[in-house]
Amino acid sequence: MTLDSITDHHPAPNRSADRRLLRNDVFELLLERIMDGSLEPGSRLKDAELTAWMRVSRTPVREALGKLGSIGLVQTSPNRYTIVAPLEGAEAADAIQVLRQLYPDAIRAGMAGLDADAELEVGLLAGRLDRDPDQNPVDVFVRIVQVVLDALPNGVLVEAVDTVHLRVLRYLRLAPCAADVLSRERVLAFAAALCAHDDRAGTIIESVLDDAERTVTAR
């Protein structure tokens, strides 16, 4: 799906002129559309179309695109084009290698910092996934990991994870060959381990990375 089609069929939230989207809202909306494939890999992103769609000025759009570029989801050639980053197995494989160094420690440290509210949020996300067959496991996993990262006291580690892990998760979300890596059962087991503060959460992450790497390199 291209930006033209998404603006036709997926309009941005209707807000009055005096209640514009905040900068973070612009980023989150674009991120969601990129991660679920509504904005397809390789599709052009034009400032004028984005500002009209989201009813915002160019400044928050450009800031959001810059942030998306820093985490590898958008590619820009100055004064030429801005596109959604192509879905490339080689880049995903490189990102997986980096995540091997970051993810297990980040998950274990973040799990130790989960409070009752965070555990409740993880449980609610898992419950929706368990009850609703339309929920995508990768989307739920992304949100659960964000809860864990929010509990992580090491801000530098959070920044390092943020710059790489969404590239891998987008690949797992959109590449047909990777559909089984983050299965519903695996995400539910991960959520249960987190809420129990069980070290199996780290083990599940390691197995996810193992399977993701096998899937990417097999292509």
PDB file of C-alpha atoms in Angstrom:
ATOM      1  CA  MET A   1       0.000   0.000   0.000  1.00  0.00           C
ATOM      2  CA  THR A   2       1.317   3.438  -0.919  1.00  0.00           C
ATOM      3  CA  LEU A   3       0.930   6.790   0.794  1.00  0.00           C
ATOM      4  CA  ASP A   4      -1.753   7.770  -1.733  1.00  0.00           C
ATOM      5  CA  SER A   5      -3.853   4.728  -0.924  1.00  0.00           C
ATOM      6  CA  ILE A   6      -3.345   4.988   2.801  1.00  0.00           C
ATOM      7  CA  THR A   7      -4.543   8.581   2.864  1.00  0.00           C
ATOM      8  CA  ASP A   8      -7.662   7.493   0.982  1.00  0.00           C
ATOM      9  CA  HIS A   9      -8.494   4.455   3.089  1.00  0.00           C
ATOM     10  CA  HIS A  10      -6.783   5.128   6.431  1.00  0.00           C
ATOM     11  CA  PRO A  11      -7.320   8.804   7.252  1.00  0.00           C
ATOM     12  CA  ALA A  12      -5.445  10.275  10.179  1.00  0.00           C
ATOM     13  CA  PRO A  13      -7.495  10.870  13.344  1.00  0.00           C
ATOM     14  CA  ASN A  14      -9.941  13.721  12.881  1.00  0.00           C
ATOM     15  CA  ARG A  15      -8.858  16.532  15.172  1.00  0.00           C
ATOM     16  CA  SER A  16      -9.920  20.142  15.412  1.00  0.00           C
ATOM     17  CA  ALA A  17      -7.531  22.816  14.168  1.00  0.00           C
ATOM     18  CA  ASP A  18      -6.646  23.846  17.730  1.00  0.00           C
ATOM     19  CA  ARG A  19      -5.685  20.291  18.734  1.00  0.00           C
ATOM     20  CA  ARG A  20      -2.923  19.290  16.391  1.00  0.00           C
ATOM     21  CA  LEU A  21      -0.932  16.110  16.574  1.00  0.00           C
ATOM     22  CA  LEU A  22       2.054  16.351  18.850  1.00  0.00           C
ATOM     23  CA  ARG A  23       5.482  15.555  17.468  1.00  0.00           C
ATOM     24  CA  ASN A  24       5.495  12.169  19.127  1.00  0.00           C
ATOM     25  CA  ASP A  25       2.049  11.398  17.724  1.00  0.00           C
ATOM     26  CA  VAL A  26       3.337  11.992  14.197  1.00  0.00           C
ATOM     27  CA  PHE A  27       6.262   9.656  14.800  1.00  0.00           C
ATOM     28  CA  GLU A  28       4.087   6.953  16.374  1.00  0.00           C
ATOM     29  CA  LEU A  29       1.532   7.074  13.561  1.00  0.00           C
ATOM     30  CA  LEU A  30       4.160   6.783  10.837  1.00  0.00           C
ATOM     31  CA  LEU A  31       5.963   4.061  12.775  1.00  0.00           C
ATOM     32  CA  GLU A  32       2.757   2.044  13.114  1.00  0.00           C
ATOM     33  CA  ARG A  33       1.996   2.314   9.401  1.00  0.00           C
ATOM     34  CA  ILE A  34       5.547   1.306   8.454  1.00  0.00           C
ATOM     35  CA  MET A  35       5.675  -1.613  10.872  1.00  0.00           C
ATOM     36  CA  ASP A  36       2.355  -3.098   9.749  1.00  0.00           C
ATOM     37  CA  GLY A  37       3.157  -2.618   6.066  1.00  0.00           C
ATOM     38  CA  SER A  38       0.421  -0.079   5.346  1.00  0.00           C
ATOM     39  CA  LEU A  39       3.276   2.089   4.126  1.00  0.00           C
ATOM     40  CA  GLU A  40       5.028  -0.483   1.990  1.00  0.00           C
ATOM     41  CA  PRO A  41       8.815  -0.926   1.817  1.00  0.00           C
ATOM     42  CA  GLY A  42      10.174   1.307  -0.927  1.00  0.00           C
ATOM     43  CA  SER A  43       7.153   3.634  -1.063  1.00  0.00           C
ATOM     44  CA  ARG A  44       7.787   7.382  -1.406  1.00  0.00           C
ATOM     45  CA  LEU A  45       7.100   9.705   1.518  1.00  0.00           C
ATOM     46  CA  LYS A  46       6.358  13.268   0.457  1.00  0.00           C
ATOM     47  CA  ASP A  47       6.241  16.075   3.004  1.00  0.00           C
ATOM     48  CA  ALA A  48       3.238  17.769   1.412  1.00  0.00           C
ATOM     49  CA  GLU A  49       1.162  14.581   1.379  1.00  0.00           C
ATOM     50  CA  LEU A  50       2.108  13.685   4.937  1.00  0.00           C
ATOM     51  CA  THR A  51       1.318  17.133   6.313  1.00  0.00           C
ATOM     52  CA  ALA A  52      -2.064  17.148   4.563  1.00  0.00           C
ATOM     53  CA  TRP A  53      -2.873  13.635   5.779  1.00  0.00           C
ATOM     54  CA  MET A  54      -1.987  14.309   9.424  1.00  0.00           C
ATOM     55  CA  ARG A  55      -3.039  17.980   9.471  1.00  0.00           C
ATOM     56  CA  VAL A  56       0.279  19.183  10.857  1.00  0.00           C
ATOM     57  CA  SER A  57       3.074  21.507   9.778  1.00  0.00           C
ATOM     58  CA  ARG A  58       6.230  20.255   8.085  1.00  0.00           C
ATOM     59  CA  THR A  59       8.351  20.566  11.228  1.00  0.00           C
ATOM     60  CA  PRO A  60       6.935  17.556  13.165  1.00  0.00           C
ATOM     61  CA  VAL A  61       6.826  15.515   9.947  1.00  0.00           C
ATOM     62  CA  ARG A  62      10.477  16.186   9.190  1.00  0.00           C
ATOM     63  CA  GLU A  63      11.435  15.471  12.788  1.00  0.00           C
ATOM     64  CA  ALA A  64       9.540  12.180  12.677  1.00  0.00           C
ATOM     65  CA  LEU A  65      11.157  11.197   9.372  1.00  0.00           C
ATOM     66  CA  GLY A  66      14.572  12.049  10.787  1.00  0.00           C
ATOM     67  CA  LYS A  67      13.943   9.835  13.804  1.00  0.00           C
ATOM     68  CA  LEU A  68      12.653   7.023  11.597  1.00  0.00           C
ATOM     69  CA  GLY A  69      15.790   7.407   9.496  1.00  0.00           C
ATOM     70  CA  SER A  70      17.988   7.062  12.576  1.00  0.00           C
ATOM     71  CA  ILE A  71      16.434   3.681  13.376  1.00  0.00           C
ATOM     72  CA  GLY A  72      16.709   2.427   9.813  1.00  0.00           C
ATOM     73  CA  LEU A  73      13.056   2.476   8.771  1.00  0.00           C
ATOM     74  CA  VAL A  74      13.275   5.411   6.373  1.00  0.00           C
ATOM     75  CA  GLN A  75      15.909   6.247   3.766  1.00  0.00           C
ATOM     76  CA  THR A  76      16.533   9.765   2.499  1.00  0.00           C
ATOM     77  CA  SER A  77      18.547  11.195  -0.364  1.00  0.00           C
ATOM     78  CA  PRO A  78      18.822  14.957   0.284  1.00  0.00           C
ATOM     79  CA  ASN A  79      16.783  17.054  -2.153  1.00  0.00           C
ATOM     80  CA  ARG A  80      15.768  13.905  -4.047  1.00  0.00           C
ATOM     81  CA  TYR A  81      13.509  11.498  -2.192  1.00  0.00           C
ATOM     82  CA  THR A  82      12.459   9.947   1.100  1.00  0.00           C
ATOM     83  CA  ILE A  83      11.249   6.345   1.057  1.00  0.00           C
ATOM     84  CA  VAL A  84      10.250   3.622   3.466  1.00  0.00           C
ATOM     85  CA  ALA A  85      13.362   1.477   3.813  1.00  0.00           C
ATOM     86  CA  PRO A  86      13.282  -1.650   1.612  1.00  0.00           C
ATOM     87  CA  LEU A  87      12.856  -4.986   3.370  1.00  0.00           C
ATOM     88  CA  GLU A  88      16.317  -6.512   3.004  1.00  0.00           C
ATOM     89  CA  GLY A  89      17.326  -9.847   4.456  1.00  0.00           C
ATOM     90  CA  ALA A  90      21.031  -8.958   4.572  1.00  0.00           C
ATOM     91  CA  GLU A  91      20.371  -5.892   6.696  1.00  0.00           C
ATOM     92  CA  ALA A  92      18.069  -7.898   8.955  1.00  0.00           C
ATOM     93  CA  ALA A  93      20.817 -10.488   9.421  1.00  0.00           C
ATOM     94  CA  ASP A  94      23.312  -7.784  10.413  1.00  0.00           C
ATOM     95  CA  ALA A  95      20.792  -6.300  12.842  1.00  0.00           C
ATOM     96  CA  ILE A  96      20.173  -9.708  14.401  1.00  0.00           C
ATOM     97  CA  GLN A  97      23.893 -10.029  15.134  1.00  0.00           C
ATOM     98  CA  VAL A  98      23.818  -6.695  16.945  1.00  0.00           C
ATOM     99  CA  LEU A  99      20.684  -7.673  18.852  1.00  0.00           C
ATOM    100  CA  ARG A 100      22.418 -10.791  20.101  1.00  0.00           C
ATOM    101  CA  GLN A 101      24.713  -8.486  22.055  1.00  0.00           C
ATOM    102  CA  LEU A 102      21.924  -6.249  23.351  1.00  0.00           C
ATOM    103  CA  TYR A 103      18.554  -7.939  23.614  1.00  0.00           C
ATOM    104  CA  PRO A 104      19.048 -10.645  26.274  1.00  0.00           C
ATOM    105  CA  ASP A 105      20.695  -8.275  28.769  1.00  0.00           C
ATOM    106  CA  ALA A 106      18.152  -5.534  28.052  1.00  0.00           C
ATOM    107  CA  ILE A 107      15.206  -7.891  28.542  1.00  0.00           C
ATOM    108  CA  ARG A 108      16.566  -9.363  31.755  1.00  0.00           C
ATOM    109  CA  ALA A 109      17.446  -5.957  33.230  1.00  0.00           C
ATOM    110  CA  GLY A 110      14.121  -4.442  32.177  1.00  0.00           C
ATOM    111  CA  MET A 111      12.207  -7.415  33.583  1.00  0.00           C
ATOM    112  CA  ALA A 112      13.844  -6.845  36.967  1.00  0.00           C
ATOM    113  CA  GLY A 113      12.500  -3.288  36.938  1.00  0.00           C
ATOM    114  CA  LEU A 114       8.898  -4.126  36.044  1.00  0.00           C
ATOM    115  CA  ASP A 115       6.459  -2.792  38.624  1.00  0.00           C
ATOM    116  CA  ALA A 116       2.863  -3.852  39.204  1.00  0.00           C
ATOM    117  CA  ASP A 117       1.509  -1.404  36.620  1.00  0.00           C
ATOM    118  CA  ALA A 118       3.948  -2.625  33.972  1.00  0.00           C
ATOM    119  CA  GLU A 119       3.125  -6.249  34.721  1.00  0.00           C
ATOM    120  CA  LEU A 120      -0.568  -5.410  34.404  1.00  0.00           C
ATOM    121  CA  GLU A 121       0.052  -3.800  31.012  1.00  0.00           C
ATOM    122  CA  VAL A 122       1.973  -6.832  29.784  1.00  0.00           C
ATOM    123  CA  GLY A 123      -0.826  -9.071  31.035  1.00  0.00           C
ATOM    124  CA  LEU A 124      -3.474  -7.017  29.252  1.00  0.00           C
ATOM    125  CA  LEU A 125      -1.535  -7.113  25.981  1.00  0.00           C
ATOM    126  CA  ALA A 126      -1.102 -10.868  26.288  1.00  0.00           C
ATOM    127  CA  GLY A 127      -4.787 -11.286  27.110  1.00  0.00           C
ATOM    128  CA  ARG A 128      -5.844  -9.451  23.962  1.00  0.00           C
ATOM    129  CA  LEU A 129      -3.516 -11.589  21.889  1.00  0.00           C
ATOM    130  CA  ASP A 130      -4.874 -14.755  23.472  1.00  0.00           C
ATOM    131  CA  ARG A 131      -8.523 -13.795  22.931  1.00  0.00           C
ATOM    132  CA  ASP A 132      -8.434 -11.973  19.608  1.00  0.00           C
ATOM    133  CA  PRO A 133      -7.299 -13.933  16.537  1.00  0.00           C
ATOM    134  CA  ASP A 134      -6.958 -10.663  14.597  1.00  0.00           C
ATOM    135  CA  GLN A 135      -4.160  -9.448  16.861  1.00  0.00           C
ATOM    136  CA  ASN A 136      -0.778  -9.882  15.179  1.00  0.00           C
ATOM    137  CA  PRO A 137       1.784 -11.516  17.513  1.00  0.00           C
ATOM    138  CA  VAL A 138       4.650  -9.344  16.254  1.00  0.00           C
ATOM    139  CA  ASP A 139       2.676  -6.147  16.903  1.00  0.00           C
ATOM    140  CA  VAL A 140       1.927  -7.313  20.447  1.00  0.00           C
ATOM    141  CA  PHE A 141       5.545  -8.337  20.971  1.00  0.00           C
ATOM    142  CA  VAL A 142       6.700  -4.857  19.923  1.00  0.00           C
ATOM    143  CA  ARG A 143       4.423  -3.273  22.505  1.00  0.00           C
ATOM    144  CA  ILE A 144       5.463  -5.691  25.241  1.00  0.00           C
ATOM    145  CA  VAL A 145       9.147  -5.058  24.570  1.00  0.00           C
ATOM    146  CA  GLN A 146       8.483  -1.323  24.784  1.00  0.00           C
ATOM    147  CA  VAL A 147       7.039  -1.823  28.276  1.00  0.00           C
ATOM    148  CA  VAL A 148      10.216  -3.687  29.241  1.00  0.00           C
ATOM    149  CA  LEU A 149      12.477  -1.011  27.758  1.00  0.00           C
ATOM    150  CA  ASP A 150      10.554   1.672  29.639  1.00  0.00           C
ATOM    151  CA  ALA A 151      11.518  -0.137  32.851  1.00  0.00           C
ATOM    152  CA  LEU A 152      15.190  -0.345  31.909  1.00  0.00           C
ATOM    153  CA  PRO A 153      17.328   2.046  33.994  1.00  0.00           C
ATOM    154  CA  ASN A 154      20.215   2.114  31.495  1.00  0.00           C
ATOM    155  CA  GLY A 155      19.192   4.796  29.020  1.00  0.00           C
ATOM    156  CA  VAL A 156      22.198   4.182  26.780  1.00  0.00           C
ATOM    157  CA  LEU A 157      21.226   0.530  26.387  1.00  0.00           C
ATOM    158  CA  VAL A 158      17.658   1.568  25.557  1.00  0.00           C
ATOM    159  CA  GLU A 159      18.936   3.918  22.839  1.00  0.00           C
ATOM    160  CA  ALA A 160      21.149   1.185  21.412  1.00  0.00           C
ATOM    161  CA  VAL A 161      18.260  -1.299  21.263  1.00  0.00           C
ATOM    162  CA  ASP A 162      15.943   1.324  19.759  1.00  0.00           C
ATOM    163  CA  THR A 163      18.324   1.972  16.867  1.00  0.00           C
ATOM    164  CA  VAL A 164      18.294  -1.629  15.682  1.00  0.00           C
ATOM    165  CA  HIS A 165      15.502  -3.890  16.953  1.00  0.00           C
ATOM    166  CA  LEU A 166      12.604  -2.442  14.937  1.00  0.00           C
ATOM    167  CA  ARG A 167      14.423  -3.334  11.708  1.00  0.00           C
ATOM    168  CA  VAL A 168      14.381  -6.974  12.741  1.00  0.00           C
ATOM    169  CA  LEU A 169      10.819  -6.883  14.035  1.00  0.00           C
ATOM    170  CA  ARG A 170       9.541  -5.255  10.843  1.00  0.00           C
ATOM    171  CA  TYR A 171      11.201  -8.047   8.862  1.00  0.00           C
ATOM    172  CA  LEU A 172       9.533 -10.652  11.082  1.00  0.00           C
ATOM    173  CA  ARG A 173       6.218  -8.831  10.681  1.00  0.00           C
ATOM    174  CA  LEU A 174       6.258  -8.431   6.898  1.00  0.00           C
ATOM    175  CA  ALA A 175       8.424 -11.165   5.369  1.00  0.00           C
ATOM    176  CA  PRO A 176       6.248 -14.244   4.622  1.00  0.00           C
ATOM    177  CA  CYS A 177       9.190 -16.549   5.326  1.00  0.00           C
ATOM    178  CA  ALA A 178       9.402 -15.231   8.909  1.00  0.00           C
ATOM    179  CA  ALA A 179       5.744 -15.621   9.845  1.00  0.00           C
ATOM    180  CA  ASP A 180       6.361 -18.404  12.377  1.00  0.00           C
ATOM    181  CA  VAL A 181       9.342 -16.896  14.226  1.00  0.00           C
ATOM    182  CA  LEU A 182       7.208 -14.866  16.632  1.00  0.00           C
ATOM    183  CA  SER A 183       4.233 -17.161  16.924  1.00  0.00           C
ATOM    184  CA  ARG A 184       1.244 -16.433  19.141  1.00  0.00           C
ATOM    185  CA  GLU A 185       2.334 -19.186  21.554  1.00  0.00           C
ATOM    186  CA  ARG A 186       5.870 -17.855  21.796  1.00  0.00           C
ATOM    187  CA  VAL A 187       4.757 -14.288  22.503  1.00  0.00           C
ATOM    188  CA  LEU A 188       2.319 -15.492  25.173  1.00  0.00           C
ATOM    189  CA  ALA A 189       5.065 -17.561  26.804  1.00  0.00           C
ATOM    190  CA  PHE A 190       7.351 -14.515  26.742  1.00  0.00           C
ATOM    191  CA  ALA A 191       4.699 -12.358  28.403  1.00  0.00           C
ATOM    192  CA  ALA A 192       4.029 -14.988  31.076  1.00  0.00           C
ATOM    193  CA  ALA A 193       7.745 -15.276  31.858  1.00  0.00           C
ATOM    194  CA  LEU A 194       8.062 -11.496  32.169  1.00  0.00           C
ATOM    195  CA  CYS A 195       5.152 -11.232  34.599  1.00  0.00           C
ATOM    196  CA  ALA A 196       6.624 -14.081  36.648  1.00  0.00           C
ATOM    197  CA  HIS A 197      10.106 -12.478  36.542  1.00  0.00           C
ATOM    198  CA  ASP A 198      11.275 -15.801  35.159  1.00  0.00           C
ATOM    199  CA  ASP A 199      14.635 -15.970  33.374  1.00  0.00           C
ATOM    200  CA  ARG A 200      12.921 -17.989  30.639  1.00  0.00           C
ATOM    201  CA  ALA A 201      12.070 -14.584  29.133  1.00  0.00           C
ATOM    202  CA  GLY A 202      15.722 -14.134  28.189  1.00  0.00           C
ATOM    203  CA  THR A 203      15.913 -17.688  26.895  1.00  0.00           C
ATOM    204  CA  ILE A 204      12.863 -17.103  24.685  1.00  0.00           C
ATOM    205  CA  ILE A 205      14.483 -13.968  23.264  1.00  0.00           C
ATOM    206  CA  GLU A 206      17.632 -15.929  22.426  1.00  0.00           C
ATOM    207  CA  SER A 207      15.588 -18.627  20.676  1.00  0.00           C
ATOM    208  CA  VAL A 208      13.707 -15.953  18.708  1.00  0.00           C
ATOM    209  CA  LEU A 209      17.001 -14.543  17.480  1.00  0.00           C
ATOM    210  CA  ASP A 210      18.259 -18.036  16.606  1.00  0.00           C
ATOM    211  CA  ASP A 211      15.168 -18.764  14.521  1.00  0.00           C
ATOM    212  CA  ALA A 212      15.164 -15.307  12.954  1.00  0.00           C
ATOM    213  CA  GLU A 213      18.760 -15.722  11.844  1.00  0.00           C
ATOM    214  CA  ARG A 214      18.085 -19.158  10.368  1.00  0.00           C
ATOM    215  CA  THR A 215      15.110 -17.784   8.482  1.00  0.00           C
ATOM    216  CA  VAL A 216      16.987 -14.786   7.081  1.00  0.00           C
ATOM    217  CA  THR A 217      20.122 -16.673   6.077  1.00  0.00           C
ATOM    218  CA  ALA A 218      18.127 -19.489   4.467  1.00  0.00           C
ATOM    219  CA  ARG A 219      16.792 -17.117   1.807  1.00  0.00           C
TER     220      ARG A 219
END
